[in-house]
């Protein structure tokens, strides 16, 4: 978030969407800190007198855990429109930024409210969430893997079409007809500039594949644990449960690393 204020060249439409993701990550982390602080202070969140706090904590956890999924999907779709040259769609999303910002909040609050009404939120140890593994699996993990799959498809297709465009331009520049056609120096400069632009975009598209890959790695173990516990009604080993919760709370760190690593390349 600080980079938005420090580096003016990063204050692009895409970076503003990443600020939305960072805000969700920050609020999710703050919510986890609140429940941990309660436990450390001796006011355990699973005590009956902490029922109201637990419901609020679980509601906020559900809001921000799934909201990050909607943010990364929104960023992926908007990036796809912009880098593939879909001017009409790219212009629409950039001119309706408030709508793009509102969608993750609307859907995350909606589904968290549905969860509160249907199943409720209970202590799972470090924070409150859905008690049932089946509920968590269906409400969070299945949609998350659908989003990861969509991101893989979008970024892979983007890399493919940019790679093909780069190859076509290279073939045209290297063909004998092109060399003997009497292009002016200005035309040659334009072609070279276009080639460099496509080459840069192809590299960016390959880097963008790191996003769904990182999410797939982070969420593989938690998903496997949800499936195991939901199908066997037995708790996973204690060590794996710790890894499970660690994978959830480091989501913000993963977002910061992968978006921070690539954002300068995308913005340039």
PDB file of N, CA and C in Angstrom, residues 2 25 31 38 52-53 119 170 176 179 205 209 212 235 265-266:
ATOM      1  N   UNK A   2       2.006   1.188   0.703  1.00  0.00           N
ATOM      2  CA  UNK A   2       2.877   2.359   0.769  1.00  0.00           C
ATOM      3  C   UNK A   2       3.443   2.711  -0.598  1.00  0.00           C
ATOM      4  N   UNK A  25      -6.698  -7.764   2.683  1.00  0.00           N
ATOM      5  CA  UNK A  25      -5.698  -8.549   3.411  1.00  0.00           C
ATOM      6  C   UNK A  25      -5.400  -7.931   4.775  1.00  0.00           C
ATOM      7  N   UNK A  31      -8.468  -8.781  11.864  1.00  0.00           N
ATOM      8  CA  UNK A  31      -9.507  -9.614  12.470  1.00  0.00           C
ATOM      9  C   UNK A  31      -8.901 -10.830  13.167  1.00  0.00           C
ATOM     10  N   UNK A  38      -7.795 -11.851  22.115  1.00  0.00           N
ATOM     11  CA  UNK A  38      -8.808 -12.286  23.083  1.00  0.00           C
ATOM     12  C   UNK A  38      -8.377 -13.577  23.775  1.00  0.00           C
ATOM     13  N   UNK A  52     -21.211 -13.383  21.012  1.00  0.00           N
ATOM     14  CA  UNK A  52     -21.419 -12.272  20.078  1.00  0.00           C
ATOM     15  C   UNK A  52     -20.114 -11.893  19.375  1.00  0.00           C
ATOM     16  N   UNK A  53     -19.031 -11.858  20.158  1.00  0.00           N
ATOM     17  CA  UNK A  53     -17.734 -11.553  19.537  1.00  0.00           C
ATOM     18  C   UNK A  53     -17.372 -12.615  18.511  1.00  0.00           C
ATOM     19  N   UNK A 119     -25.644 -21.380   8.866  1.00  0.00           N
ATOM     20  CA  UNK A 119     -24.794 -22.274   9.660  1.00  0.00           C
ATOM     21  C   UNK A 119     -24.237 -21.604  10.906  1.00  0.00           C
ATOM     22  N   UNK A 170       7.764 -11.147 -35.845  1.00  0.00           N
ATOM     23  CA  UNK A 170       9.161 -11.511 -36.094  1.00  0.00           C
ATOM     24  C   UNK A 170       9.325 -12.128 -37.475  1.00  0.00           C
ATOM     25  N   UNK A 176      12.234 -12.088 -46.620  1.00  0.00           N
ATOM     26  CA  UNK A 176      12.920 -11.335 -47.683  1.00  0.00           C
ATOM     27  C   UNK A 176      12.058 -10.226 -48.258  1.00  0.00           C
ATOM     28  N   UNK A 179      12.381  -7.194 -46.192  1.00  0.00           N
ATOM     29  CA  UNK A 179      13.665  -6.512 -46.275  1.00  0.00           C
ATOM     30  C   UNK A 179      13.820  -5.742 -47.576  1.00  0.00           C
ATOM     31  N   UNK A 205       2.923 -11.533 -19.391  1.00  0.00           N
ATOM     32  CA  UNK A 205       1.902 -12.580 -19.345  1.00  0.00           C
ATOM     33  C   UNK A 205       2.441 -13.838 -18.674  1.00  0.00           C
ATOM     34  N   UNK A 209       1.303 -15.673 -14.694  1.00  0.00           N
ATOM     35  CA  UNK A 209       0.950 -17.053 -14.356  1.00  0.00           C
ATOM     36  C   UNK A 209       1.415 -17.432 -12.952  1.00  0.00           C
ATOM     37  N   UNK A 212      -1.898 -17.467 -10.152  1.00  0.00           N
ATOM     38  CA  UNK A 212      -2.676 -18.682  -9.856  1.00  0.00           C
ATOM     39  C   UNK A 212      -1.804 -19.830  -9.367  1.00  0.00           C
ATOM     40  N   UNK A 235     -10.211 -35.676  12.784  1.00  0.00           N
ATOM     41  CA  UNK A 235      -9.327 -34.515  12.650  1.00  0.00           C
ATOM     42  C   UNK A 235      -7.987 -34.906  12.044  1.00  0.00           C
ATOM     43  N   UNK A 265       6.875  -4.362 -13.434  1.00  0.00           N
ATOM     44  CA  UNK A 265       6.950  -4.820 -14.825  1.00  0.00           C
ATOM     45  C   UNK A 265       5.652  -4.558 -15.559  1.00  0.00           C
ATOM     46  N   UNK A 266       4.530  -4.791 -14.886  1.00  0.00           N
ATOM     47  CA  UNK A 266       3.234  -4.593 -15.529  1.00  0.00           C
ATOM     48  C   UNK A 266       2.975  -3.119 -15.786  1.00  0.00           C
TER      49      UNK A 266
END
